[in-house]
Amino acid sequence: MRLYRKIKPAEALRGIAAEEWERLLDDLPSELATAARTLPIVCEGTPNEALVRTGVAAGTFGLFIGSAYAEPGASPVPSQILLFLENLWAAAHGNEERFREEVRRTLLHELGHYLGLDEDGLSARGLD
């Protein structure tokens, strides 16, 4: 069996993810970009054991936690997006262009949650 996954250093993946976040922010309407810029993006390799125990799938690409933009303070956890870079890299089969696309799509999906969209609303916008 041939391995499809080329190894990419974690720091390089973080840098690519940061570039895609900035590109995404540049493409958003200014009011949304201003709100989104307050949202931290935390990059991890994969969901940790504690997240998996709470029901987060080990292969998850991203996760929004905290309060939606319209409901500040509704959650005891600060609002943030978690990106799971190893999972995204594996899904991209070691292809940087596909990785960038997956990162952008995942960021849009999780940003949609921050803006109050549920899974049906995201699906209707092609972000499922």
PDB file of C-alpha atoms in Angstrom:
ATOM      1  CA  MET A   1       0.000   0.000   0.000  1.00  0.00           C
ATOM      2  CA  ARG A   2       1.367   3.380  -0.978  1.00  0.00           C
ATOM      3  CA  LEU A   3       1.291   6.144   1.613  1.00  0.00           C
ATOM      4  CA  TYR A   4      -0.473   9.241   0.282  1.00  0.00           C
ATOM      5  CA  ARG A   5       0.286  11.482   3.212  1.00  0.00           C
ATOM      6  CA  LYS A   6       3.482  13.468   2.964  1.00  0.00           C
ATOM      7  CA  ILE A   7       4.737  14.777   6.266  1.00  0.00           C
ATOM      8  CA  LYS A   8       4.494  18.554   6.662  1.00  0.00           C
ATOM      9  CA  PRO A   9       5.886  20.223   9.809  1.00  0.00           C
ATOM     10  CA  ALA A  10       3.249  21.510  12.222  1.00  0.00           C
ATOM     11  CA  GLU A  11       4.647  25.047  12.079  1.00  0.00           C
ATOM     12  CA  ALA A  12       4.249  25.107   8.281  1.00  0.00           C
ATOM     13  CA  LEU A  13       0.631  23.935   8.584  1.00  0.00           C
ATOM     14  CA  ARG A  14      -0.070  26.658  11.169  1.00  0.00           C
ATOM     15  CA  GLY A  15       1.412  29.265   8.841  1.00  0.00           C
ATOM     16  CA  ILE A  16      -0.730  28.115   5.928  1.00  0.00           C
ATOM     17  CA  ALA A  17      -3.845  28.129   8.138  1.00  0.00           C
ATOM     18  CA  ALA A  18      -3.054  31.683   9.292  1.00  0.00           C
ATOM     19  CA  GLU A  19      -2.657  32.811   5.668  1.00  0.00           C
ATOM     20  CA  GLU A  20      -6.024  31.305   4.760  1.00  0.00           C
ATOM     21  CA  TRP A  21      -7.690  32.986   7.766  1.00  0.00           C
ATOM     22  CA  GLU A  22      -6.330  36.371   6.651  1.00  0.00           C
ATOM     23  CA  ARG A  23      -7.494  35.766   3.071  1.00  0.00           C
ATOM     24  CA  LEU A  24     -10.922  34.793   4.325  1.00  0.00           C
ATOM     25  CA  LEU A  25     -11.148  37.919   6.473  1.00  0.00           C
ATOM     26  CA  ASP A  26     -10.152  40.055   3.482  1.00  0.00           C
ATOM     27  CA  ASP A  27     -13.008  38.517   1.465  1.00  0.00           C
ATOM     28  CA  LEU A  28     -15.696  39.122   4.094  1.00  0.00           C
ATOM     29  CA  PRO A  29     -17.857  42.237   4.245  1.00  0.00           C
ATOM     30  CA  SER A  30     -16.163  44.697   6.604  1.00  0.00           C
ATOM     31  CA  GLU A  31     -18.736  44.358   9.416  1.00  0.00           C
ATOM     32  CA  LEU A  32     -18.360  40.564   9.468  1.00  0.00           C
ATOM     33  CA  ALA A  33     -14.588  40.774   9.182  1.00  0.00           C
ATOM     34  CA  THR A  34     -14.461  43.123  12.181  1.00  0.00           C
ATOM     35  CA  ALA A  35     -16.486  40.675  14.278  1.00  0.00           C
ATOM     36  CA  ALA A  36     -14.479  37.679  13.045  1.00  0.00           C
ATOM     37  CA  ARG A  37     -11.136  39.303  13.844  1.00  0.00           C
ATOM     38  CA  THR A  38     -11.988  39.106  17.557  1.00  0.00           C
ATOM     39  CA  LEU A  39     -12.334  35.324  17.318  1.00  0.00           C
ATOM     40  CA  PRO A  40      -9.180  33.365  18.226  1.00  0.00           C
ATOM     41  CA  ILE A  41      -8.155  30.486  15.962  1.00  0.00           C
ATOM     42  CA  VAL A  42      -6.450  27.706  17.923  1.00  0.00           C
ATOM     43  CA  CYS A  43      -4.540  25.115  15.898  1.00  0.00           C
ATOM     44  CA  GLU A  44      -4.142  21.594  17.213  1.00  0.00           C
ATOM     45  CA  GLY A  45      -3.096  18.372  15.522  1.00  0.00           C
ATOM     46  CA  THR A  46      -6.184  16.334  16.338  1.00  0.00           C
ATOM     47  CA  PRO A  47      -8.934  16.499  18.969  1.00  0.00           C
ATOM     48  CA  ASN A  48      -7.480  15.616  22.367  1.00  0.00           C
ATOM     49  CA  GLU A  49      -8.714  12.739  24.496  1.00  0.00           C
ATOM     50  CA  ALA A  50     -10.985  14.979  26.584  1.00  0.00           C
ATOM     51  CA  LEU A  51     -12.774  16.293  23.477  1.00  0.00           C
ATOM     52  CA  VAL A  52     -13.183  12.787  22.101  1.00  0.00           C
ATOM     53  CA  ARG A  53     -14.705  11.682  25.436  1.00  0.00           C
ATOM     54  CA  THR A  54     -17.291  14.462  25.078  1.00  0.00           C
ATOM     55  CA  GLY A  55     -18.327  13.144  21.659  1.00  0.00           C
ATOM     56  CA  VAL A  56     -16.091  15.058  19.257  1.00  0.00           C
ATOM     57  CA  ALA A  57     -15.076  12.651  16.479  1.00  0.00           C
ATOM     58  CA  ALA A  58     -11.348  11.944  16.310  1.00  0.00           C
ATOM     59  CA  GLY A  59     -11.351  12.909  12.613  1.00  0.00           C
ATOM     60  CA  THR A  60     -13.024  16.299  13.101  1.00  0.00           C
ATOM     61  CA  PHE A  61     -11.574  19.165  11.020  1.00  0.00           C
ATOM     62  CA  GLY A  62     -12.711  22.062  13.175  1.00  0.00           C
ATOM     63  CA  LEU A  63     -14.864  23.032  16.105  1.00  0.00           C
ATOM     64  CA  PHE A  64     -16.466  26.267  17.266  1.00  0.00           C
ATOM     65  CA  ILE A  65     -16.782  26.577  21.021  1.00  0.00           C
ATOM     66  CA  GLY A  66     -18.185  29.373  23.117  1.00  0.00           C
ATOM     67  CA  SER A  67     -20.960  31.900  22.572  1.00  0.00           C
ATOM     68  CA  ALA A  68     -22.298  32.957  19.220  1.00  0.00           C
ATOM     69  CA  TYR A  69     -21.649  36.563  18.183  1.00  0.00           C
ATOM     70  CA  ALA A  70     -25.237  37.602  18.975  1.00  0.00           C
ATOM     71  CA  GLU A  71     -25.123  35.998  22.433  1.00  0.00           C
ATOM     72  CA  PRO A  72     -21.921  37.224  24.102  1.00  0.00           C
ATOM     73  CA  GLY A  73     -21.257  35.647  27.466  1.00  0.00           C
ATOM     74  CA  ALA A  74     -23.798  32.854  27.016  1.00  0.00           C
ATOM     75  CA  SER A  75     -21.035  30.277  27.444  1.00  0.00           C
ATOM     76  CA  PRO A  76     -18.507  30.006  30.277  1.00  0.00           C
ATOM     77  CA  VAL A  77     -15.837  29.190  27.642  1.00  0.00           C
ATOM     78  CA  PRO A  78     -14.379  32.005  25.497  1.00  0.00           C
ATOM     79  CA  SER A  79     -15.528  31.846  21.885  1.00  0.00           C
ATOM     80  CA  GLN A  80     -12.911  30.374  19.571  1.00  0.00           C
ATOM     81  CA  ILE A  81     -12.388  28.124  16.586  1.00  0.00           C
ATOM     82  CA  LEU A  82     -10.296  25.003  16.955  1.00  0.00           C
ATOM     83  CA  LEU A  83      -8.649  23.761  13.750  1.00  0.00           C
ATOM     84  CA  PHE A  84      -7.305  20.210  13.682  1.00  0.00           C
ATOM     85  CA  LEU A  85      -4.459  20.530  11.214  1.00  0.00           C
ATOM     86  CA  GLU A  86      -3.326  16.902  11.067  1.00  0.00           C
ATOM     87  CA  ASN A  87      -6.871  15.817  10.180  1.00  0.00           C
ATOM     88  CA  LEU A  88      -7.125  18.528   7.509  1.00  0.00           C
ATOM     89  CA  TRP A  89      -3.707  17.583   6.081  1.00  0.00           C
ATOM     90  CA  ALA A  90      -4.669  13.907   5.931  1.00  0.00           C
ATOM     91  CA  ALA A  91      -7.966  14.755   4.182  1.00  0.00           C
ATOM     92  CA  ALA A  92      -5.986  16.785   1.641  1.00  0.00           C
ATOM     93  CA  HIS A  93      -3.795  13.726   0.963  1.00  0.00           C
ATOM     94  CA  GLY A  94      -0.665  15.792   1.537  1.00  0.00           C
ATOM     95  CA  ASN A  95      -1.563  18.301  -1.186  1.00  0.00           C
ATOM     96  CA  GLU A  96      -1.013  21.893  -0.071  1.00  0.00           C
ATOM     97  CA  GLU A  97      -3.607  23.399  -2.416  1.00  0.00           C
ATOM     98  CA  ARG A  98      -6.277  20.979  -1.202  1.00  0.00           C
ATOM     99  CA  PHE A  99      -5.182  21.630   2.392  1.00  0.00           C
ATOM    100  CA  ARG A 100      -5.731  25.366   1.864  1.00  0.00           C
ATOM    101  CA  GLU A 101      -9.198  24.674   0.434  1.00  0.00           C
ATOM    102  CA  GLU A 102     -10.098  22.410   3.372  1.00  0.00           C
ATOM    103  CA  VAL A 103      -8.844  24.983   5.889  1.00  0.00           C
ATOM    104  CA  ARG A 104     -10.850  27.781   4.254  1.00  0.00           C
ATOM    105  CA  ARG A 105     -13.999  25.658   4.062  1.00  0.00           C
ATOM    106  CA  THR A 106     -13.624  24.577   7.688  1.00  0.00           C
ATOM    107  CA  LEU A 107     -13.034  28.154   8.841  1.00  0.00           C
ATOM    108  CA  LEU A 108     -16.143  29.308   6.954  1.00  0.00           C
ATOM    109  CA  HIS A 109     -18.160  26.494   8.534  1.00  0.00           C
ATOM    110  CA  GLU A 110     -17.015  27.310  12.070  1.00  0.00           C
ATOM    111  CA  LEU A 111     -17.369  31.057  11.484  1.00  0.00           C
ATOM    112  CA  GLY A 112     -20.953  30.313  10.435  1.00  0.00           C
ATOM    113  CA  HIS A 113     -21.538  28.727  13.849  1.00  0.00           C
ATOM    114  CA  TYR A 114     -20.072  31.823  15.496  1.00  0.00           C
ATOM    115  CA  LEU A 115     -22.534  33.920  13.526  1.00  0.00           C
ATOM    116  CA  GLY A 116     -25.412  31.773  14.766  1.00  0.00           C
ATOM    117  CA  LEU A 117     -25.991  29.292  11.937  1.00  0.00           C
ATOM    118  CA  ASP A 118     -26.885  25.720  12.818  1.00  0.00           C
ATOM    119  CA  GLU A 119     -25.970  22.674  10.715  1.00  0.00           C
ATOM    120  CA  ASP A 120     -29.089  23.091   8.519  1.00  0.00           C
ATOM    121  CA  GLY A 121     -28.229  26.725   7.853  1.00  0.00           C
ATOM    122  CA  LEU A 122     -24.654  25.809   6.985  1.00  0.00           C
ATOM    123  CA  SER A 123     -25.804  22.970   4.743  1.00  0.00           C
ATOM    124  CA  ALA A 124     -28.163  25.326   2.887  1.00  0.00           C
ATOM    125  CA  ARG A 125     -25.111  27.494   2.143  1.00  0.00           C
ATOM    126  CA  GLY A 126     -22.996  24.546   0.965  1.00  0.00           C
ATOM    127  CA  LEU A 127     -20.809  24.579   4.095  1.00  0.00           C
ATOM    128  CA  ASP A 128     -21.650  21.173   5.543  1.00  0.00           C
TER     129      ASP A 128
END
